Amino acid sequence: MVDLLERWRAAARGAGTTPDAGWTRAGERLLDRWREPHRHYHTVAHLTAVLDVVDEHAELADRADLVRLAAWWHDAVYDPRAGGDANEQDSAALAESVLGGLGVPAPTAAEVRRLVLLTAGHVVGPDDRDGALLCDADLAVLAAPPATYDRYATAIRREYAHVPEPAFRAGRAAVLGGLLALPALFRLPPLAARWEEPARGNVRRELATLTAAGPPTGAG
């Protein structure tokens, strides 16, 4: 926790602010959100993984510290029962409100809000390097080794335990189909070169499982 809070404060400094006790309290409250008991994939581990990708490839962004702040906020609100992009909308609004209250200039808070909203559909403009890095980091799990990907899929199913199996299969298949329909899962060339094909292979494999007649494997 101490390490993560220091990363939170470092992102604040990089974004041009001076992190005080208010920033620390805000970071602690954010971590409380990431630790909510209904989360099984969208946890502190996912936050850390996204931050690690951003840190490793920070040179690919224009304002890496804003990408880091957006990573902290991108799943701040996570309710599996919410519909559409409600979670991303609420997370983005919360980010802008809290950051404004912490003294972040309005244009900077608005940019963090914009970045968070991109994670709803992972559709990024061709010149949006910051959005590309955030979305690539958010989807990095898709390119994980098959066993790791299967644990991710199982964790997603646990988050949607309230959804009956047929409805879950249909909904999850629609999500995966939407990902496969994207021109590219990863936008930044160094990441796309390594991750695109493994990710598409994993997604196709899960999709085939979901649409098969037998019980699912790696998805619940």
PDB file of C-alpha atoms in Angstrom:
ATOM      1  CA  MET A   1       0.000   0.000   0.000  1.00  0.00           C
ATOM      2  CA  VAL A   2       2.796   2.430   0.865  1.00  0.00           C
ATOM      3  CA  ASP A   3       4.431   1.808  -2.511  1.00  0.00           C
ATOM      4  CA  LEU A   4       1.175   2.394  -4.362  1.00  0.00           C
ATOM      5  CA  LEU A   5       0.483   5.588  -2.454  1.00  0.00           C
ATOM      6  CA  GLU A   6       3.938   6.841  -3.342  1.00  0.00           C
ATOM      7  CA  ARG A   7       3.204   6.062  -7.001  1.00  0.00           C
ATOM      8  CA  TRP A   8      -0.028   8.046  -6.630  1.00  0.00           C
ATOM      9  CA  ARG A   9       1.844  10.999  -5.159  1.00  0.00           C
ATOM     10  CA  ALA A  10       4.540  10.743  -7.840  1.00  0.00           C
ATOM     11  CA  ALA A  11       1.888  10.955 -10.550  1.00  0.00           C
ATOM     12  CA  ALA A  12       0.486  14.038  -8.831  1.00  0.00           C
ATOM     13  CA  ARG A  13       3.913  15.663  -8.805  1.00  0.00           C
ATOM     14  CA  GLY A  14       4.445  14.767 -12.441  1.00  0.00           C
ATOM     15  CA  ALA A  15       1.111  16.348 -13.315  1.00  0.00           C
ATOM     16  CA  GLY A  16       2.313  19.629 -11.814  1.00  0.00           C
ATOM     17  CA  THR A  17       0.777  19.567  -8.334  1.00  0.00           C
ATOM     18  CA  THR A  18       2.192  19.291  -4.838  1.00  0.00           C
ATOM     19  CA  PRO A  19       0.726  16.219  -3.125  1.00  0.00           C
ATOM     20  CA  ASP A  20      -0.276  17.056   0.422  1.00  0.00           C
ATOM     21  CA  ALA A  21      -2.242  15.195   3.087  1.00  0.00           C
ATOM     22  CA  GLY A  22      -5.375  15.644   1.012  1.00  0.00           C
ATOM     23  CA  TRP A  23      -3.770  13.760  -1.852  1.00  0.00           C
ATOM     24  CA  THR A  24      -2.790  10.949   0.489  1.00  0.00           C
ATOM     25  CA  ARG A  25      -6.342  10.654   1.815  1.00  0.00           C
ATOM     26  CA  ALA A  26      -7.709  10.646  -1.731  1.00  0.00           C
ATOM     27  CA  GLY A  27      -5.279   7.875  -2.682  1.00  0.00           C
ATOM     28  CA  GLU A  28      -6.282   5.838   0.342  1.00  0.00           C
ATOM     29  CA  ARG A  29      -9.965   6.213  -0.559  1.00  0.00           C
ATOM     30  CA  LEU A  30      -9.200   5.172  -4.100  1.00  0.00           C
ATOM     31  CA  LEU A  31      -7.434   2.048  -2.881  1.00  0.00           C
ATOM     32  CA  ASP A  32     -10.452   1.250  -0.724  1.00  0.00           C
ATOM     33  CA  ARG A  33     -12.526   1.271  -3.898  1.00  0.00           C
ATOM     34  CA  TRP A  34     -10.121  -1.074  -5.665  1.00  0.00           C
ATOM     35  CA  ARG A  35     -10.396  -3.430  -2.677  1.00  0.00           C
ATOM     36  CA  GLU A  36     -14.204  -3.717  -2.694  1.00  0.00           C
ATOM     37  CA  PRO A  37     -15.234  -7.326  -1.966  1.00  0.00           C
ATOM     38  CA  HIS A  38     -17.268  -7.795  -5.148  1.00  0.00           C
ATOM     39  CA  ARG A  39     -14.161  -7.265  -7.284  1.00  0.00           C
ATOM     40  CA  HIS A  40     -12.253 -10.327  -8.440  1.00  0.00           C
ATOM     41  CA  TYR A  41     -10.389  -9.030 -11.499  1.00  0.00           C
ATOM     42  CA  HIS A  42     -10.809  -5.244 -11.227  1.00  0.00           C
ATOM     43  CA  THR A  43      -8.684  -5.176  -8.106  1.00  0.00           C
ATOM     44  CA  VAL A  44      -5.502  -3.563  -6.815  1.00  0.00           C
ATOM     45  CA  ALA A  45      -3.621  -6.214  -8.797  1.00  0.00           C
ATOM     46  CA  HIS A  46      -5.187  -4.930 -12.030  1.00  0.00           C
ATOM     47  CA  LEU A  47      -4.438  -1.332 -11.076  1.00  0.00           C
ATOM     48  CA  THR A  48      -0.825  -2.280 -10.392  1.00  0.00           C
ATOM     49  CA  ALA A  49      -0.527  -4.154 -13.685  1.00  0.00           C
ATOM     50  CA  VAL A  50      -1.849  -1.168 -15.639  1.00  0.00           C
ATOM     51  CA  LEU A  51       0.511   1.200 -13.845  1.00  0.00           C
ATOM     52  CA  ASP A  52       3.426  -1.137 -14.534  1.00  0.00           C
ATOM     53  CA  VAL A  53       2.726  -1.095 -18.269  1.00  0.00           C
ATOM     54  CA  VAL A  54       2.424   2.688 -18.259  1.00  0.00           C
ATOM     55  CA  ASP A  55       5.689   3.030 -16.359  1.00  0.00           C
ATOM     56  CA  GLU A  56       7.519   0.617 -18.651  1.00  0.00           C
ATOM     57  CA  HIS A  57       6.383   2.437 -21.782  1.00  0.00           C
ATOM     58  CA  ALA A  58       6.059   6.001 -20.493  1.00  0.00           C
ATOM     59  CA  GLU A  59       8.225   7.292 -23.341  1.00  0.00           C
ATOM     60  CA  LEU A  60       5.423   6.408 -25.761  1.00  0.00           C
ATOM     61  CA  ALA A  61       3.054   8.936 -24.162  1.00  0.00           C
ATOM     62  CA  ASP A  62       2.931  12.713 -24.391  1.00  0.00           C
ATOM     63  CA  ARG A  63       1.943  13.215 -20.737  1.00  0.00           C
ATOM     64  CA  ALA A  64       2.622   9.947 -18.976  1.00  0.00           C
ATOM     65  CA  ASP A  65       1.672  11.256 -15.551  1.00  0.00           C
ATOM     66  CA  LEU A  66      -1.821  12.091 -16.730  1.00  0.00           C
ATOM     67  CA  VAL A  67      -2.037   8.556 -18.081  1.00  0.00           C
ATOM     68  CA  ARG A  68      -0.983   7.317 -14.638  1.00  0.00           C
ATOM     69  CA  LEU A  69      -3.672   9.392 -12.951  1.00  0.00           C
ATOM     70  CA  ALA A  70      -6.242   8.075 -15.424  1.00  0.00           C
ATOM     71  CA  ALA A  71      -5.100   4.533 -14.663  1.00  0.00           C
ATOM     72  CA  TRP A  72      -5.832   5.125 -11.000  1.00  0.00           C
ATOM     73  CA  TRP A  73      -9.342   6.323 -11.810  1.00  0.00           C
ATOM     74  CA  HIS A  74     -10.355   4.143 -14.762  1.00  0.00           C
ATOM     75  CA  ASP A  75     -12.184   1.540 -12.652  1.00  0.00           C
ATOM     76  CA  ALA A  76     -12.683   3.628  -9.523  1.00  0.00           C
ATOM     77  CA  VAL A  77     -16.399   2.940  -9.835  1.00  0.00           C
ATOM     78  CA  TYR A  78     -17.039  -0.706 -10.651  1.00  0.00           C
ATOM     79  CA  ASP A  79     -20.504  -2.176 -10.284  1.00  0.00           C
ATOM     80  CA  PRO A  80     -21.013  -5.347 -12.369  1.00  0.00           C
ATOM     81  CA  ARG A  81     -24.762  -4.722 -12.259  1.00  0.00           C
ATOM     82  CA  ALA A  82     -24.449  -1.354 -13.986  1.00  0.00           C
ATOM     83  CA  GLY A  83     -25.388  -1.174 -17.631  1.00  0.00           C
ATOM     84  CA  GLY A  84     -23.553   0.143 -20.662  1.00  0.00           C
ATOM     85  CA  ASP A  85     -20.684   2.481 -19.905  1.00  0.00           C
ATOM     86  CA  ALA A  86     -22.125   3.670 -16.585  1.00  0.00           C
ATOM     87  CA  ASN A  87     -19.035   2.598 -14.643  1.00  0.00           C
ATOM     88  CA  GLU A  88     -16.675   4.479 -16.938  1.00  0.00           C
ATOM     89  CA  GLN A  89     -18.927   7.543 -16.944  1.00  0.00           C
ATOM     90  CA  ASP A  90     -19.130   7.540 -13.155  1.00  0.00           C
ATOM     91  CA  SER A  91     -15.403   6.898 -12.758  1.00  0.00           C
ATOM     92  CA  ALA A  92     -14.584   9.755 -15.118  1.00  0.00           C
ATOM     93  CA  ALA A  93     -16.927  12.157 -13.346  1.00  0.00           C
ATOM     94  CA  LEU A  94     -15.528  11.187  -9.960  1.00  0.00           C
ATOM     95  CA  ALA A  95     -11.973  11.685 -11.208  1.00  0.00           C
ATOM     96  CA  GLU A  96     -12.695  15.168 -12.498  1.00  0.00           C
ATOM     97  CA  SER A  97     -14.518  16.163  -9.316  1.00  0.00           C
ATOM     98  CA  VAL A  98     -11.931  14.848  -6.866  1.00  0.00           C
ATOM     99  CA  LEU A  99      -8.941  16.100  -8.831  1.00  0.00           C
ATOM    100  CA  GLY A 100     -10.537  19.528  -9.061  1.00  0.00           C
ATOM    101  CA  GLY A 101     -11.022  19.502  -5.303  1.00  0.00           C
ATOM    102  CA  LEU A 102      -7.344  18.667  -4.879  1.00  0.00           C
ATOM    103  CA  GLY A 103      -6.345  21.769  -6.794  1.00  0.00           C
ATOM    104  CA  VAL A 104      -5.643  20.189 -10.184  1.00  0.00           C
ATOM    105  CA  PRO A 105      -6.203  22.763 -12.956  1.00  0.00           C
ATOM    106  CA  ALA A 106      -9.509  22.267 -14.723  1.00  0.00           C
ATOM    107  CA  PRO A 107      -7.960  21.422 -18.138  1.00  0.00           C
ATOM    108  CA  THR A 108      -5.797  18.735 -16.547  1.00  0.00           C
ATOM    109  CA  ALA A 109      -8.715  17.209 -14.632  1.00  0.00           C
ATOM    110  CA  ALA A 110     -10.794  17.276 -17.817  1.00  0.00           C
ATOM    111  CA  GLU A 111      -8.052  15.448 -19.706  1.00  0.00           C
ATOM    112  CA  VAL A 112      -7.936  12.724 -17.051  1.00  0.00           C
ATOM    113  CA  ARG A 113     -11.701  12.449 -17.386  1.00  0.00           C
ATOM    114  CA  ARG A 114     -11.379  12.104 -21.161  1.00  0.00           C
ATOM    115  CA  LEU A 115      -8.775   9.373 -20.831  1.00  0.00           C
ATOM    116  CA  VAL A 116     -10.902   7.389 -18.378  1.00  0.00           C
ATOM    117  CA  LEU A 117     -13.858   7.520 -20.765  1.00  0.00           C
ATOM    118  CA  LEU A 118     -11.748   5.931 -23.494  1.00  0.00           C
ATOM    119  CA  THR A 119     -11.608   2.700 -21.516  1.00  0.00           C
ATOM    120  CA  ALA A 120     -15.311   2.128 -22.144  1.00  0.00           C
ATOM    121  CA  GLY A 121     -14.841   1.140 -25.786  1.00  0.00           C
ATOM    122  CA  HIS A 122     -11.063   1.296 -26.234  1.00  0.00           C
ATOM    123  CA  VAL A 123     -11.491   3.337 -29.416  1.00  0.00           C
ATOM    124  CA  VAL A 124      -8.623   5.807 -29.704  1.00  0.00           C
ATOM    125  CA  GLY A 125      -7.786   8.444 -32.294  1.00  0.00           C
ATOM    126  CA  PRO A 126      -4.671   7.935 -34.427  1.00  0.00           C
ATOM    127  CA  ASP A 127      -2.733  10.789 -32.808  1.00  0.00           C
ATOM    128  CA  ASP A 128      -3.819  10.145 -29.228  1.00  0.00           C
ATOM    129  CA  ARG A 129      -0.678   8.635 -27.732  1.00  0.00           C
ATOM    130  CA  ASP A 130      -1.846   9.071 -24.155  1.00  0.00           C
ATOM    131  CA  GLY A 131      -5.173   7.394 -24.839  1.00  0.00           C
ATOM    132  CA  ALA A 132      -3.424   4.625 -26.718  1.00  0.00           C
ATOM    133  CA  LEU A 133      -1.075   3.865 -23.835  1.00  0.00           C
ATOM    134  CA  LEU A 134      -3.888   3.777 -21.280  1.00  0.00           C
ATOM    135  CA  CYS A 135      -6.069   1.509 -23.408  1.00  0.00           C
ATOM    136  CA  ASP A 136      -3.165  -0.757 -24.346  1.00  0.00           C
ATOM    137  CA  ALA A 137      -2.242  -1.092 -20.681  1.00  0.00           C
ATOM    138  CA  ASP A 138      -5.858  -1.816 -19.731  1.00  0.00           C
ATOM    139  CA  LEU A 139      -6.087  -4.618 -22.320  1.00  0.00           C
ATOM    140  CA  ALA A 140      -2.615  -6.066 -21.712  1.00  0.00           C
ATOM    141  CA  VAL A 141      -4.092  -9.072 -19.894  1.00  0.00           C
ATOM    142  CA  LEU A 142      -5.558 -10.251 -23.191  1.00  0.00           C
ATOM    143  CA  ALA A 143      -2.046 -11.062 -24.380  1.00  0.00           C
ATOM    144  CA  ALA A 144      -1.081 -12.972 -21.226  1.00  0.00           C
ATOM    145  CA  PRO A 145      -0.039 -16.634 -21.361  1.00  0.00           C
ATOM    146  CA  PRO A 146      -3.105 -18.870 -21.728  1.00  0.00           C
ATOM    147  CA  ALA A 147      -3.168 -19.998 -18.088  1.00  0.00           C
ATOM    148  CA  THR A 148      -3.041 -16.391 -16.878  1.00  0.00           C
ATOM    149  CA  TYR A 149      -5.716 -15.387 -19.357  1.00  0.00           C
ATOM    150  CA  ASP A 150      -7.940 -18.212 -18.125  1.00  0.00           C
ATOM    151  CA  ARG A 151      -7.586 -16.971 -14.539  1.00  0.00           C
ATOM    152  CA  TYR A 152      -8.617 -13.518 -15.754  1.00  0.00           C
ATOM    153  CA  ALA A 153     -11.672 -14.949 -17.499  1.00  0.00           C
ATOM    154  CA  THR A 154     -12.602 -16.922 -14.389  1.00  0.00           C
ATOM    155  CA  ALA A 155     -12.312 -13.781 -12.257  1.00  0.00           C
ATOM    156  CA  ILE A 156     -14.601 -11.913 -14.642  1.00  0.00           C
ATOM    157  CA  ARG A 157     -17.176 -14.692 -14.317  1.00  0.00           C
ATOM    158  CA  ARG A 158     -16.991 -14.384 -10.513  1.00  0.00           C
ATOM    159  CA  GLU A 159     -17.713 -10.659 -10.784  1.00  0.00           C
ATOM    160  CA  TYR A 160     -20.833 -11.544 -12.744  1.00  0.00           C
ATOM    161  CA  ALA A 161     -21.913 -14.399 -10.515  1.00  0.00           C
ATOM    162  CA  HIS A 162     -25.370 -12.820 -10.290  1.00  0.00           C
ATOM    163  CA  VAL A 163     -25.902 -13.344 -14.029  1.00  0.00           C
ATOM    164  CA  PRO A 164     -27.370 -16.728 -15.104  1.00  0.00           C
ATOM    165  CA  GLU A 165     -25.053 -18.806 -17.249  1.00  0.00           C
ATOM    166  CA  PRO A 166     -26.874 -18.413 -20.598  1.00  0.00           C
ATOM    167  CA  ALA A 167     -27.078 -14.652 -20.200  1.00  0.00           C
ATOM    168  CA  PHE A 168     -23.457 -14.445 -19.137  1.00  0.00           C
ATOM    169  CA  ARG A 169     -22.325 -16.455 -22.143  1.00  0.00           C
ATOM    170  CA  ALA A 170     -24.262 -14.198 -24.490  1.00  0.00           C
ATOM    171  CA  GLY A 171     -23.070 -10.986 -22.873  1.00  0.00           C
ATOM    172  CA  ARG A 172     -19.465 -12.043 -22.605  1.00  0.00           C
ATOM    173  CA  ALA A 173     -19.473 -13.298 -26.188  1.00  0.00           C
ATOM    174  CA  ALA A 174     -20.739  -9.894 -27.307  1.00  0.00           C
ATOM    175  CA  VAL A 175     -17.907  -8.170 -25.437  1.00  0.00           C
ATOM    176  CA  LEU A 176     -15.291 -10.475 -26.940  1.00  0.00           C
ATOM    177  CA  GLY A 177     -16.780 -10.114 -30.392  1.00  0.00           C
ATOM    178  CA  GLY A 178     -16.595  -6.362 -30.021  1.00  0.00           C
ATOM    179  CA  LEU A 179     -12.915  -6.610 -29.147  1.00  0.00           C
ATOM    180  CA  LEU A 180     -12.200  -8.804 -32.156  1.00  0.00           C
ATOM    181  CA  ALA A 181     -14.036  -6.307 -34.362  1.00  0.00           C
ATOM    182  CA  LEU A 182     -11.606  -3.541 -33.429  1.00  0.00           C
ATOM    183  CA  PRO A 183      -9.102  -2.833 -36.213  1.00  0.00           C
ATOM    184  CA  ALA A 184      -6.398  -3.470 -33.625  1.00  0.00           C
ATOM    185  CA  LEU A 185      -6.502  -4.397 -29.961  1.00  0.00           C
ATOM    186  CA  PHE A 186      -3.254  -2.502 -29.364  1.00  0.00           C
ATOM    187  CA  ARG A 187      -2.356   0.812 -30.964  1.00  0.00           C
ATOM    188  CA  LEU A 188       1.215   1.600 -30.009  1.00  0.00           C
ATOM    189  CA  PRO A 189       3.523  -0.216 -32.445  1.00  0.00           C
ATOM    190  CA  PRO A 190       5.981  -1.683 -29.895  1.00  0.00           C
ATOM    191  CA  LEU A 191       3.083  -3.191 -27.926  1.00  0.00           C
ATOM    192  CA  ALA A 192       1.057  -4.256 -30.932  1.00  0.00           C
ATOM    193  CA  ALA A 193       4.022  -6.149 -32.356  1.00  0.00           C
ATOM    194  CA  ARG A 194       4.284  -8.262 -29.202  1.00  0.00           C
ATOM    195  CA  TRP A 195       0.700  -8.538 -28.041  1.00  0.00           C
ATOM    196  CA  GLU A 196      -1.745  -8.415 -30.951  1.00  0.00           C
ATOM    197  CA  GLU A 197      -1.596 -12.016 -32.104  1.00  0.00           C
ATOM    198  CA  PRO A 198      -1.422 -13.665 -28.641  1.00  0.00           C
ATOM    199  CA  ALA A 199      -4.343 -11.507 -27.511  1.00  0.00           C
ATOM    200  CA  ARG A 200      -6.510 -12.370 -30.499  1.00  0.00           C
ATOM    201  CA  GLY A 201      -5.690 -16.026 -29.980  1.00  0.00           C
ATOM    202  CA  ASN A 202      -6.799 -15.894 -26.352  1.00  0.00           C
ATOM    203  CA  VAL A 203      -9.984 -14.006 -27.153  1.00  0.00           C
ATOM    204  CA  ARG A 204     -10.914 -16.373 -29.965  1.00  0.00           C
ATOM    205  CA  ARG A 205     -10.282 -19.344 -27.680  1.00  0.00           C
ATOM    206  CA  GLU A 206     -12.537 -17.988 -24.941  1.00  0.00           C
ATOM    207  CA  LEU A 207     -15.191 -17.038 -27.467  1.00  0.00           C
ATOM    208  CA  ALA A 208     -15.175 -20.561 -28.881  1.00  0.00           C
ATOM    209  CA  THR A 209     -15.627 -21.930 -25.366  1.00  0.00           C
ATOM    210  CA  LEU A 210     -18.547 -19.621 -24.662  1.00  0.00           C
ATOM    211  CA  THR A 211     -20.349 -20.563 -27.851  1.00  0.00           C
ATOM    212  CA  ALA A 212     -19.741 -24.302 -27.454  1.00  0.00           C
ATOM    213  CA  ALA A 213     -22.576 -26.526 -26.259  1.00  0.00           C
ATOM    214  CA  GLY A 214     -20.686 -27.933 -23.263  1.00  0.00           C
ATOM    215  CA  PRO A 215     -19.831 -26.296 -19.916  1.00  0.00           C
ATOM    216  CA  PRO A 216     -17.411 -23.355 -20.063  1.00  0.00           C
ATOM    217  CA  THR A 217     -13.752 -23.642 -19.228  1.00  0.00           C
ATOM    218  CA  GLY A 218     -11.652 -20.672 -18.229  1.00  0.00           C
ATOM    219  CA  ALA A 219     -14.711 -18.428 -17.989  1.00  0.00           C
ATOM    220  CA  GLY A 220     -16.572 -19.508 -14.893  1.00  0.00           C
TER     221      GLY A 220
END
